[in-house]
Coordinates of C-alpha atoms and ligand atoms in Angstrom, one line a residue:
M1 CA -21.1 -25.8 7.7
L2 CA -19.6 -23.5 5.0
F3 CA -21.0 -20.0 4.5
K4 CA -20.1 -17.6 1.7
G5 CA -19.9 -13.9 2.0
I6 CA -17.9 -11.0 0.5
S7 CA -14.2 -11.0 1.1
A8 CA -13.4 -7.8 2.8
S9 CA -9.9 -8.4 4.0
A10 CA -7.4 -11.1 3.1
G11 CA -5.9 -13.8 5.3
I12 CA -6.9 -17.0 7.0
A13 CA -7.6 -17.5 10.8
I14 CA -8.7 -20.4 12.9
G15 CA -10.2 -19.6 16.3
K16 CA -13.3 -19.6 18.4
A17 CA -16.5 -17.7 17.7
F18 CA -17.3 -14.7 19.7
V19 CA -20.8 -13.5 19.0
I20 CA -21.7 -9.9 19.8
E21 CA -25.2 -9.7 21.0
D22 CA -27.5 -6.8 20.3
E23 CA -28.3 -5.0 23.5
D24 CA -32.1 -4.6 23.9
F25 CA -33.5 -1.6 25.6
C26 CA -36.8 -2.6 27.3
P27 CA -36.6 -2.9 31.1
V28 CA -39.5 -4.0 33.3
K29 CA -41.4 -1.3 35.1
R30 CA -41.4 -1.7 38.9
N31 CA -43.1 0.6 41.4
I32 CA -40.9 1.5 44.4
A33 CA -41.6 2.6 47.9
K34 CA -40.7 6.1 49.0
D35 CA -37.7 4.9 51.1
E36 CA -36.3 3.2 48.0
V37 CA -36.0 6.4 46.1
K38 CA -32.6 7.4 47.4
K39 CA -31.1 4.0 46.5
E40 CA -32.5 4.1 43.0
V41 CA -31.2 7.6 42.4
E42 CA -27.8 6.6 43.7
K43 CA -27.8 3.5 41.4
F44 CA -28.6 5.8 38.5
R45 CA -25.8 8.3 39.3
K46 CA -23.3 5.4 39.6
A47 CA -24.4 4.0 36.2
I48 CA -23.9 7.5 34.7
S49 CA -20.3 7.7 36.1
D50 CA -19.5 4.2 35.0
T51 CA -20.8 5.0 31.5
K52 CA -18.7 8.1 31.4
A53 CA -15.6 6.1 32.4
D54 CA -16.4 3.6 29.6
F55 CA -16.5 6.3 27.0
E56 CA -13.3 7.9 28.3
K57 CA -11.6 4.5 27.9
I58 CA -12.9 4.0 24.3
K59 CA -11.9 7.6 23.6
A60 CA -8.4 7.0 24.8
A61 CA -8.1 3.9 22.7
A62 CA -9.5 5.8 19.7
S63 CA -7.0 8.6 20.1
K64 CA -4.1 6.1 20.5
H65 CA -5.0 4.0 17.5
L66 CA -6.7 6.5 15.1
G67 CA -5.4 9.8 16.2
K68 CA -7.0 12.7 18.1
K69 CA -9.2 13.8 15.3
H70 CA -11.4 10.7 15.5
I71 CA -12.5 11.1 19.1
K72 CA -15.2 13.7 18.5
L73 CA -17.9 11.0 18.4
F74 CA -17.0 10.0 21.9
D75 CA -17.0 13.6 23.1
A76 CA -20.6 13.8 21.8
Y77 CA -21.5 10.6 23.7
L78 CA -19.8 12.0 26.9
F79 CA -21.7 15.3 26.4
I80 CA -25.1 13.4 26.3
A81 CA -24.2 11.2 29.3
D82 CA -23.4 14.3 31.3
D83 CA -26.4 16.3 30.2
P84 CA -28.0 17.8 33.3
V85 CA -31.5 18.0 31.8
L86 CA -31.5 14.3 30.9
K87 CA -30.2 13.5 34.4
S88 CA -32.7 15.6 36.2
E89 CA -35.6 14.2 34.1
V90 CA -34.7 10.7 35.2
V91 CA -34.3 11.6 38.9
S92 CA -37.5 13.5 38.8
K93 CA -39.4 10.5 37.4
I94 CA -37.9 8.2 40.0
T95 CA -38.8 10.6 42.8
K96 CA -42.3 11.7 41.6
E97 CA -43.6 8.7 39.9
L98 CA -42.0 6.2 42.3
I99 CA -40.6 3.9 39.6
N100 CA -37.4 2.1 39.2
A101 CA -34.3 3.8 37.7
E102 CA -34.2 1.5 34.7
Y103 CA -37.8 2.3 33.6
A104 CA -37.4 6.0 34.4
L105 CA -34.3 6.0 32.1
Y106 CA -36.1 4.1 29.4
E107 CA -38.9 6.6 29.3
V108 CA -36.7 9.6 29.3
I109 CA -34.5 8.2 26.5
E110 CA -37.5 7.2 24.4
E111 CA -39.1 10.6 24.8
N112 CA -36.0 12.5 23.9
A113 CA -34.9 10.3 21.1
K114 CA -38.4 10.4 19.5
V115 CA -38.3 14.2 19.4
F116 CA -35.1 13.9 17.3
E117 CA -36.5 11.2 15.1
K118 CA -39.2 13.5 13.8
I119 CA -36.8 16.2 12.7
K120 CA -36.3 16.5 9.0
D121 CA -32.8 17.7 9.2
E122 CA -30.5 14.6 9.0
Y123 CA -27.9 16.0 11.4
F124 CA -30.4 16.3 14.2
R125 CA -32.1 13.0 13.4
E126 CA -28.8 11.3 13.8
R127 CA -28.4 12.9 17.3
G128 CA -31.5 10.9 18.3
K129 CA -29.5 7.7 17.5
D130 CA -26.6 9.0 19.7
I131 CA -29.1 9.4 22.6
Y132 CA -30.2 5.8 22.2
D133 CA -26.6 4.6 22.1
V134 CA -25.8 6.4 25.3
G135 CA -29.0 5.2 26.9
K136 CA -28.1 1.6 26.1
K137 CA -24.8 2.0 27.8
I138 CA -26.3 3.5 30.9
M139 CA -28.9 0.8 31.0
K140 CA -26.2 -1.9 30.8
H141 CA -24.6 -0.5 34.0
L142 CA -28.0 -0.1 35.7
T143 CA -29.2 -3.6 35.1
G144 CA -25.9 -5.2 35.6
V145 CA -26.6 -7.4 32.6
H146 CA -23.4 -7.4 30.8
K147 CA -24.0 -8.9 27.5
K148 CA -20.9 -9.9 25.5
T149 CA -19.2 -6.9 23.9
L150 CA -15.9 -6.4 22.2
A151 CA -14.3 -5.5 25.5
D152 CA -14.8 -9.1 26.7
V153 CA -13.1 -10.8 23.7
K154 CA -10.8 -13.6 24.7
E155 CA -7.7 -14.5 22.7
N156 CA -7.9 -16.2 19.3
S157 CA -11.5 -14.9 18.8
I158 CA -13.3 -14.5 15.5
V159 CA -15.9 -11.9 16.1
F160 CA -19.4 -12.3 14.6
A161 CA -21.9 -9.4 14.6
D162 CA -24.9 -8.1 12.7
N163 CA -22.9 -5.0 11.8
L164 CA -19.9 -3.3 13.3
T165 CA -19.7 0.4 13.8
P166 CA -16.4 2.4 13.4
A167 CA -16.3 2.6 17.2
D168 CA -16.4 -1.2 17.4
T169 CA -13.7 -1.6 14.9
I170 CA -11.4 0.6 16.9
L171 CA -11.9 -1.7 19.9
M172 CA -11.0 -4.7 17.8
K173 CA -7.5 -3.3 17.4
N174 CA -6.5 -5.7 20.1
E175 CA -4.5 -8.9 19.6
N176 CA -7.4 -11.1 20.8
V177 CA -9.4 -10.5 17.6
I178 CA -8.0 -12.5 14.7
G179 CA -10.8 -12.1 12.3
F180 CA -14.4 -11.0 11.9
A181 CA -17.6 -11.7 9.9
T182 CA -20.8 -9.6 9.7
N183 CA -24.3 -10.1 8.4
Q184 CA -24.3 -6.7 6.7
G185 CA -21.8 -4.7 4.8
G186 CA -20.0 -4.4 1.5
K187 CA -16.4 -4.6 0.4
T188 CA -15.9 -0.8 0.6
S189 CA -17.5 -0.3 4.1
H190 CA -15.4 1.6 6.6
T191 CA -15.2 -1.5 8.6
A192 CA -13.8 -3.6 5.7
I193 CA -11.2 -0.9 5.0
M194 CA -10.2 -0.8 8.6
A195 CA -9.8 -4.6 8.6
Q196 CA -7.4 -4.4 5.7
A197 CA -5.5 -1.7 7.5
M198 CA -5.3 -3.9 10.6
E199 CA -4.4 -6.9 8.4
I200 CA -7.0 -9.3 9.9
P201 CA -9.2 -11.5 7.7
A202 CA -12.8 -10.3 7.3
V203 CA -15.9 -11.5 5.5
V204 CA -18.9 -9.2 5.3
G205 CA -22.4 -9.4 3.7
M206 CA -23.0 -12.8 5.2
K207 CA -26.8 -12.2 5.6
D208 CA -27.6 -14.3 8.8
I209 CA -24.3 -15.8 9.8
T210 CA -24.9 -14.7 13.4
S211 CA -27.8 -17.1 13.7
N212 CA -25.7 -20.0 12.6
V213 CA -22.9 -19.7 15.1
T214 CA -22.8 -20.0 18.9
H215 CA -20.1 -18.8 21.3
N216 CA -16.9 -20.8 21.3
D217 CA -17.7 -22.8 18.1
I218 CA -14.6 -23.6 16.2
I219 CA -14.3 -21.3 13.2
I220 CA -12.3 -21.1 10.1
I221 CA -12.4 -17.7 8.4
D222 CA -10.8 -17.4 4.9
G223 CA -10.8 -13.8 3.9
N224 CA -9.1 -14.6 0.6
E225 CA -12.1 -16.6 -0.5
G226 CA -14.8 -14.8 1.5
V227 CA -15.7 -18.0 3.4
V228 CA -16.5 -18.9 7.0
I229 CA -16.6 -22.6 8.1
V230 CA -18.5 -23.2 11.3
K231 CA -17.5 -26.4 13.3
P232 CA -15.3 -27.9 10.6
D233 CA -14.8 -31.6 10.4
P234 CA -11.2 -32.9 11.3
E235 CA -10.3 -33.2 7.7
T236 CA -11.2 -29.6 6.8
L237 CA -9.6 -28.4 9.9
E238 CA -6.3 -30.1 9.0
N239 CA -6.6 -28.9 5.5
Y240 CA -7.0 -25.3 6.7
H241 CA -4.1 -25.6 9.2
R242 CA -2.0 -26.5 6.2
R243 CA -3.3 -23.6 4.2
L244 CA -2.8 -21.2 7.1
K245 CA 0.8 -22.4 7.5
N246 CA 1.4 -22.0 3.7
Y247 CA -0.2 -18.5 3.9
Q248 CA 2.1 -17.5 6.8
T249 CA 5.1 -18.9 5.0
E250 CA 4.1 -17.0 1.9
V251 CA 3.7 -13.7 3.8
K252 CA 7.1 -14.3 5.4
E253 CA 8.8 -15.0 2.1
L254 CA 7.2 -11.9 0.6
S255 CA 9.0 -9.7 3.1
Q256 CA 12.2 -10.1 1.0
F257 CA 10.5 -7.8 -1.6
V258 CA 10.2 -4.9 0.8
N259 CA 13.4 -3.2 -0.5
V260 CA 13.4 -4.8 -4.0
P261 CA 12.4 -2.3 -6.7
A262 CA 9.5 -3.3 -8.8
V263 CA 11.2 -4.0 -12.1
T264 CA 9.9 -6.4 -14.7
S265 CA 12.2 -9.3 -15.9
D266 CA 13.0 -7.3 -19.0
G267 CA 14.0 -4.2 -17.0
K268 CA 10.9 -2.0 -17.0
K269 CA 10.6 0.0 -13.8
I270 CA 7.1 0.1 -12.3
I271 CA 5.9 2.2 -9.4
V272 CA 4.0 0.4 -6.7
A273 CA 2.4 2.9 -4.2
A274 CA -0.2 2.4 -1.5
N275 CA -3.6 3.7 -0.7
I276 CA -4.5 5.1 2.7
E277 CA -7.6 6.3 4.5
I278 CA -6.2 7.8 7.7
P279 CA -2.7 9.2 8.4
E280 CA -1.9 6.4 10.9
E281 CA -1.6 4.0 8.0
V282 CA 1.6 5.6 6.8
R283 CA 3.6 3.2 9.1
S284 CA 2.2 0.2 7.2
V285 CA 2.9 1.9 3.8
I286 CA 6.5 2.3 4.7
S287 CA 7.0 -1.2 6.3
H288 CA 5.5 -2.8 3.1
G289 CA 8.0 -1.0 0.9
A290 CA 5.5 1.1 -1.1
E291 CA 6.9 3.9 -3.1
G292 CA 4.7 6.7 -1.9
I293 CA 1.0 7.1 -1.6
G294 CA -1.0 6.9 -4.8
L295 CA -4.4 7.6 -3.2
F296 CA -5.1 9.3 0.1
R297 CA -8.9 9.0 0.6
T298 CA -9.3 12.2 2.6
E299 CA -13.0 11.8 3.2
Y300 CA -12.2 9.5 6.2
L301 CA -11.1 12.6 8.0
F302 CA -14.6 13.9 7.6
I303 CA -16.7 11.0 8.7
N304 CA -17.2 9.4 12.1
R305 CA -17.2 12.8 13.9
A306 CA -19.5 15.6 14.9
E307 CA -18.5 18.5 12.6
F308 CA -16.3 19.4 9.6
P309 CA -12.6 19.3 10.2
S310 CA -11.1 22.8 10.2
E311 CA -8.5 23.9 7.6
Q312 CA -5.8 23.7 10.3
E313 CA -6.8 20.2 11.3
Q314 CA -6.8 19.1 7.6
F315 CA -3.5 20.8 7.0
E316 CA -1.9 19.0 9.9
S317 CA -3.1 15.6 8.7
Y318 CA -1.9 16.2 5.2
S319 CA 1.5 17.7 6.1
Q320 CA 2.1 14.9 8.6
V321 CA 1.6 12.3 5.9
V322 CA 3.5 14.2 3.3
E323 CA 6.6 14.7 5.6
K324 CA 6.7 11.0 6.6
V325 CA 6.6 9.8 3.0
F326 CA 9.0 12.3 1.5
P327 CA 10.8 12.1 -0.9
N328 CA 8.2 9.8 -2.3
P329 CA 5.0 11.4 -3.5
V330 CA 1.6 11.6 -1.9
V331 CA -1.5 11.9 -4.1
I332 CA -4.1 13.6 -2.1
R333 CA -7.6 13.0 -3.4
T334 CA -10.1 15.8 -2.7
I335 CA -13.1 14.6 -0.7
D336 CA -15.3 11.8 -2.2
L337 CA -18.3 12.3 0.1
G338 CA -21.8 11.1 -0.7
G339 CA -22.5 7.6 -2.0
D340 CA -21.9 5.4 1.0
K341 CA -20.0 8.0 2.9
L342 CA -22.5 10.4 4.5
L343 CA -21.9 13.1 7.0
P344 CA -24.3 13.0 10.0
Y345 CA -23.5 16.7 10.6
F346 CA -24.3 17.9 7.1
N347 CA -27.7 17.9 5.6
I348 CA -27.7 16.0 2.2
N349 CA -31.1 14.8 1.1
V350 CA -31.6 11.0 1.2
E351 CA -31.0 10.0 -2.4
R352 CA -32.6 7.2 -4.3
N353 CA -29.3 6.3 -6.1
P354 CA -26.6 7.7 -3.9
F355 CA -23.8 6.3 -6.0
M356 CA -25.2 8.3 -9.0
G357 CA -26.1 11.3 -6.8
L358 CA -24.5 14.3 -5.2
R359 CA -21.1 12.7 -4.7
A360 CA -17.4 13.6 -4.7
I361 CA -16.6 16.5 -7.1
R362 CA -20.3 17.2 -7.6
F363 CA -20.7 17.8 -3.9
C364 CA -17.6 20.0 -3.9
L365 CA -18.8 22.1 -6.9
K366 CA -22.1 22.6 -5.2
Y367 CA -20.5 23.6 -1.9
P368 CA -17.4 25.5 -3.0
E369 CA -16.8 27.0 0.5
I370 CA -16.3 23.5 1.9
F371 CA -14.1 22.6 -1.1
K372 CA -12.0 25.7 -0.7
I373 CA -11.1 24.9 2.9
Q374 CA -9.7 21.5 1.7
L375 CA -7.9 23.0 -1.2
R376 CA -6.2 25.6 1.0
A377 CA -5.1 22.9 3.4
I378 CA -3.7 20.7 0.6
L379 CA -1.9 23.7 -1.0
R380 CA -0.4 24.7 2.4
A381 CA 0.8 21.1 3.0
S382 CA 2.4 21.0 -0.5
V383 CA 5.5 22.8 0.6
F384 CA 6.3 20.0 3.1
G385 CA 7.1 17.3 0.6
N386 CA 6.1 15.9 -2.7
V387 CA 2.4 16.5 -3.1
K388 CA 0.1 15.8 -6.0
M389 CA -3.7 16.3 -5.9
M390 CA -6.5 14.7 -7.8
Y391 CA -10.3 15.1 -8.2
P392 CA -12.6 12.1 -7.8
M393 CA -15.7 11.4 -10.1
I394 CA -14.8 13.8 -12.9
S395 CA -17.3 13.0 -15.7
G396 CA -15.8 15.3 -18.4
V397 CA -13.6 18.2 -19.2
D398 CA -16.0 20.9 -18.1
E399 CA -16.1 19.6 -14.5
L400 CA -12.3 19.4 -14.4
R401 CA -12.1 23.0 -15.6
A402 CA -14.8 24.2 -13.1
A403 CA -12.7 22.5 -10.3
N404 CA -9.5 24.2 -11.5
V405 CA -11.2 27.6 -11.6
I406 CA -11.9 27.2 -7.8
L407 CA -8.3 25.9 -7.3
D408 CA -7.0 29.0 -9.1
E409 CA -9.1 31.3 -6.9
V410 CA -7.7 29.6 -3.8
K411 CA -4.1 30.0 -5.1
Q412 CA -4.7 33.7 -5.7
E413 CA -6.1 34.1 -2.2
L414 CA -3.1 32.4 -0.7
K415 CA -0.7 34.5 -2.8
S416 CA -2.3 37.7 -1.7
K417 CA -1.7 36.6 1.9
S418 CA 1.9 35.5 1.1
V419 CA 1.1 32.0 2.2
Q420 CA 3.5 29.5 0.6
F421 CA 2.5 26.6 -1.6
D422 CA 4.0 24.5 -4.4
E423 CA 3.1 26.4 -7.5
N424 CA 4.0 23.3 -9.6
M425 CA 1.8 20.9 -7.7
E426 CA 0.5 18.4 -10.2
V427 CA -3.3 18.2 -10.5
G428 CA -4.8 15.0 -11.9
V429 CA -8.1 13.4 -12.4
M430 CA -9.6 10.1 -11.4
I431 CA -11.0 8.2 -14.4
E432 CA -13.8 6.3 -12.8
I433 CA -16.9 7.2 -14.8
P434 CA -17.4 5.7 -18.4
S435 CA -18.0 9.2 -19.8
A436 CA -14.6 10.3 -18.5
A437 CA -13.0 7.1 -20.0
L438 CA -14.6 7.9 -23.3
T439 CA -13.5 11.5 -23.4
V440 CA -10.1 10.9 -21.8
D441 CA -8.2 12.3 -24.8
L442 CA -9.6 15.7 -23.8
L443 CA -9.1 15.3 -20.1
A444 CA -5.5 14.2 -20.6
K445 CA -4.7 17.5 -22.2
D446 CA -5.8 19.5 -19.1
A447 CA -4.7 17.1 -16.4
D448 CA -1.2 16.5 -15.2
F449 CA -1.9 12.8 -14.7
L450 CA -4.7 10.2 -14.7
S451 CA -5.6 7.8 -12.0
I452 CA -8.0 4.9 -12.8
G453 CA -10.5 4.1 -10.1
T454 CA -11.6 0.7 -11.2
N455 CA -14.0 0.2 -8.2
D456 CA -16.3 2.8 -9.6
L457 CA -15.4 2.4 -13.3
I458 CA -16.5 -1.2 -13.2
Q459 CA -19.7 -0.6 -11.3
Y460 CA -20.8 2.2 -13.7
T461 CA -19.7 0.3 -16.9
L462 CA -21.4 -2.9 -15.9
A463 CA -24.2 -1.3 -14.0
V464 CA -23.4 -3.4 -10.9
D465 CA -23.6 -1.7 -7.5
R466 CA -20.2 -2.3 -5.9
V467 CA -21.7 -2.7 -2.3
N468 CA -24.7 -4.8 -3.2
E469 CA -24.0 -8.4 -2.1
Y470 CA -26.7 -9.7 -4.5
V471 CA -24.9 -8.7 -7.7
T472 CA -21.3 -9.3 -6.7
H473 CA -21.1 -12.2 -9.1
L474 CA -21.6 -9.8 -12.0
Y475 CA -18.8 -7.5 -10.9
E476 CA -16.2 -8.6 -13.5
P477 CA -13.0 -6.6 -13.8
L478 CA -12.0 -8.7 -16.9
H479 CA -15.2 -7.8 -18.8
L480 CA -14.1 -6.9 -22.3
S481 CA -15.8 -3.5 -22.0
V482 CA -13.6 -2.7 -19.0
I483 CA -10.4 -3.9 -20.6
R484 CA -11.2 -1.8 -23.7
L485 CA -11.9 1.3 -21.6
L486 CA -8.6 0.7 -19.6
K487 CA -6.7 0.5 -22.9
N488 CA -8.3 3.7 -24.1
I489 CA -7.4 5.5 -20.9
V490 CA -3.8 4.4 -20.8
D491 CA -3.2 5.1 -24.5
A492 CA -4.8 8.6 -24.3
G493 CA -2.8 9.5 -21.2
H494 CA 0.5 8.4 -22.7
K495 CA -0.2 10.1 -26.0
E496 CA -0.3 13.4 -24.1
G497 CA 2.8 12.5 -22.2
K498 CA 1.0 12.1 -18.9
W499 CA 1.5 9.4 -16.4
V500 CA -1.3 7.0 -15.8
S501 CA -1.9 5.2 -12.5
M502 CA -4.4 2.6 -11.3
C503 CA -5.6 3.0 -7.7
G504 CA -8.8 0.8 -7.7
E505 CA -8.8 -2.7 -6.1
M506 CA -8.0 -4.3 -9.4
A507 CA -4.5 -2.9 -9.1
G508 CA -3.9 -4.8 -5.9
D509 CA -5.1 -8.2 -7.1
P510 CA -2.0 -10.1 -8.3
A511 CA -4.3 -12.1 -10.7
Y512 CA -4.4 -9.0 -12.9
T513 CA -0.8 -7.7 -12.7
E514 CA 0.3 -9.2 -16.0
I515 CA -2.7 -7.9 -18.0
L516 CA -2.4 -4.4 -16.4
L517 CA 1.3 -4.3 -17.3
G518 CA 0.3 -5.4 -20.8
L519 CA -2.2 -2.5 -21.0
G520 CA 0.7 -0.2 -20.2
I521 CA 0.0 0.7 -16.6
E522 CA 3.3 1.7 -15.0
H523 CA 1.9 3.2 -11.7
F524 CA 0.0 1.0 -9.4
S525 CA -1.5 2.0 -6.0
M526 CA -3.3 -0.4 -3.6
G527 CA -3.9 -1.3 0.0
A528 CA -0.5 -1.7 1.8
A529 CA -1.2 -5.4 2.5
S530 CA -1.2 -6.1 -1.3
V531 CA 2.0 -4.3 -2.2
L532 CA 4.5 -7.2 -1.8
R533 CA 2.5 -9.7 -3.6
V534 CA 2.1 -7.4 -6.6
K535 CA 5.7 -6.4 -6.5
K536 CA 6.7 -10.0 -6.6
N537 CA 4.5 -10.6 -9.7
I538 CA 5.9 -7.6 -11.5
T539 CA 9.5 -8.9 -11.0
K540 CA 8.3 -12.2 -12.6
T541 CA 6.6 -10.6 -15.6
N542 CA 8.1 -9.9 -18.9
F543 CA 6.8 -6.4 -20.0
A544 CA 7.0 -7.1 -23.7
G545 CA 5.4 -10.5 -23.3
A546 CA 2.6 -9.0 -21.3
K547 CA 1.9 -6.5 -24.0
K548 CA 1.5 -9.4 -26.5
I549 CA -0.9 -11.3 -24.4
T550 CA -3.0 -8.3 -23.8
E551 CA -3.2 -7.5 -27.5
E552 CA -4.5 -11.0 -28.1
I553 CA -7.2 -10.8 -25.5
L554 CA -8.4 -7.3 -26.4
N555 CA -10.6 -8.7 -29.1
E556 CA -11.8 -11.8 -27.3
A557 CA -15.6 -11.4 -27.1
S558 CA -16.3 -14.3 -24.8
R559 CA -15.4 -13.7 -21.2
E560 CA -14.9 -17.5 -20.6
L561 CA -12.5 -17.8 -23.5
L562 CA -10.7 -14.7 -22.4
I563 CA -10.1 -16.0 -18.9
Q564 CA -9.1 -19.4 -20.4
K565 CA -6.6 -17.7 -22.6
I566 CA -5.1 -15.8 -19.7
N567 CA -4.8 -19.0 -17.7
Q568 CA -3.3 -20.9 -20.6
R569 CA -0.7 -18.2 -21.0
K570 CA 0.1 -18.3 -17.4
G571 CA 0.7 -22.0 -17.7
H572 CA 3.5 -21.4 -20.2
Ligands
PEP601 C1 -12.2 3.6 -7.2 O1 -13.3 4.0 -7.4 O2 -11.6 2.7 -7.8 C2 -11.4 4.3 -6.2 C3 -10.1 4.1 -6.0 O3 -12.0 5.2 -5.4 P1 -13.0 4.7 -4.2 O4 -12.9 3.3 -4.0 O5 -12.6 5.5 -3.0 O6 -14.4 5.1 -4.7
MG602 MG1 -14.1 5.8 -6.7

């Protein structure tokens, strides 16, 4: 049985299915005798202490793998599990109503969580979910029914789940998990990004894959193609064992490119940098031979926690990355919150079209005080290495200027307090909205560099939601409109003497390397796992030849013919 989904992280794995079950939360009510009260209360107290021990364990794993800043969620869980009011309400129900601990807990959790659910403020509403999460954990210990969770994963497992939370993903950072597939999710979900950082194959948006697999089924997961094969026949299995071997050989061979500079066959030096989400990924950036960081998506420091990170916390994260990557540059992108990256602790109204809503620079210009904290942290970190900064989702020159006015205010404040920063720090803009691509000649005058975000540029140009699994087939990076916009951006940037980078997923796909070189892109930035493959392609490409091919296809109206032409050229 072959199932198709959305490829979220590359690689092939063959293993056994491990299906995560949803924990239900509906115990049976049982009346108890008075002399059973003590036993039930003790059982409840033990469940609380076991739950707390579990959270401490996850918290330690989170802090080890993701850094101390990501553990606040577990602090919040621990706080709820230890809440004296919640505990005394349960004990009082057991004692006064003479009911079993499970049912007493169930009632208390339901009552408390419902109060939160009714609250309009999103932050408090989210706290209701936390209460449920903690309640489920306590219930698991009370009932002794241990459903399969990530902690039980045996070696060589491919995990199947309806959805995976960031907390789950952290637990998967163990050698036993060799891949995962989920019913929900898009290519850019936090879970998918973590899978790439962990370099395990993942397929998401599989709709109802969990109902088509059972524990221990033999599974092939092909993250390159976005495919999961359940109980493959011997022929398919053999075929995939061969593919896996070839893939592993290829990965090994690629390692020879770690220290090879990315130079085309006719001598043009290209920069290949990496994208990161969290500081811990720097290790992988260096081991894959990337020349610096072309996109640091700082919003990941803001999500998956209970409050905004302080200026000091941000400063420490940024300077830590900058120091490690020095003398190579780090392009820090100011927060791109909104869209699919929401903050449970900050009240943004639920939007009908969040990708076209209060996102990124729009959010920052609306809440300058939040923006300024980040700008201060970035400027302070700039003296520790080679820092550049860029704004996401700029739609035109006025927005860039508005952001720069705030930046200037922050610089003045720092100067007045004699705080050091790099006065020459380059400030660039992401070109990821068609309006910016069409007025890029103006933006290129004000900006120090341009960085093309194809993930968004393509979704807005083609009107195809990038996280919607139903329109993925329409998401076409080679659409002539996209190619023309890319050409416009590169030419405008170069005309003003500015460097132009591409940091969207298109830059990391080796299928597009030649055409991007042909368009004049000289700076690439991508997930660290793609760096070597793209470097290899660059060394095989003739820069002048690539330019010629690109000129030919720039006027090709039919997408089919365009792709055919590219493939024919490759055959030569
Ligand atoms: C992009 O849009 O291409 C990009 C790099 O930014 P993000 O994926 O974070 O929106
Ligand atoms: Mg973007």
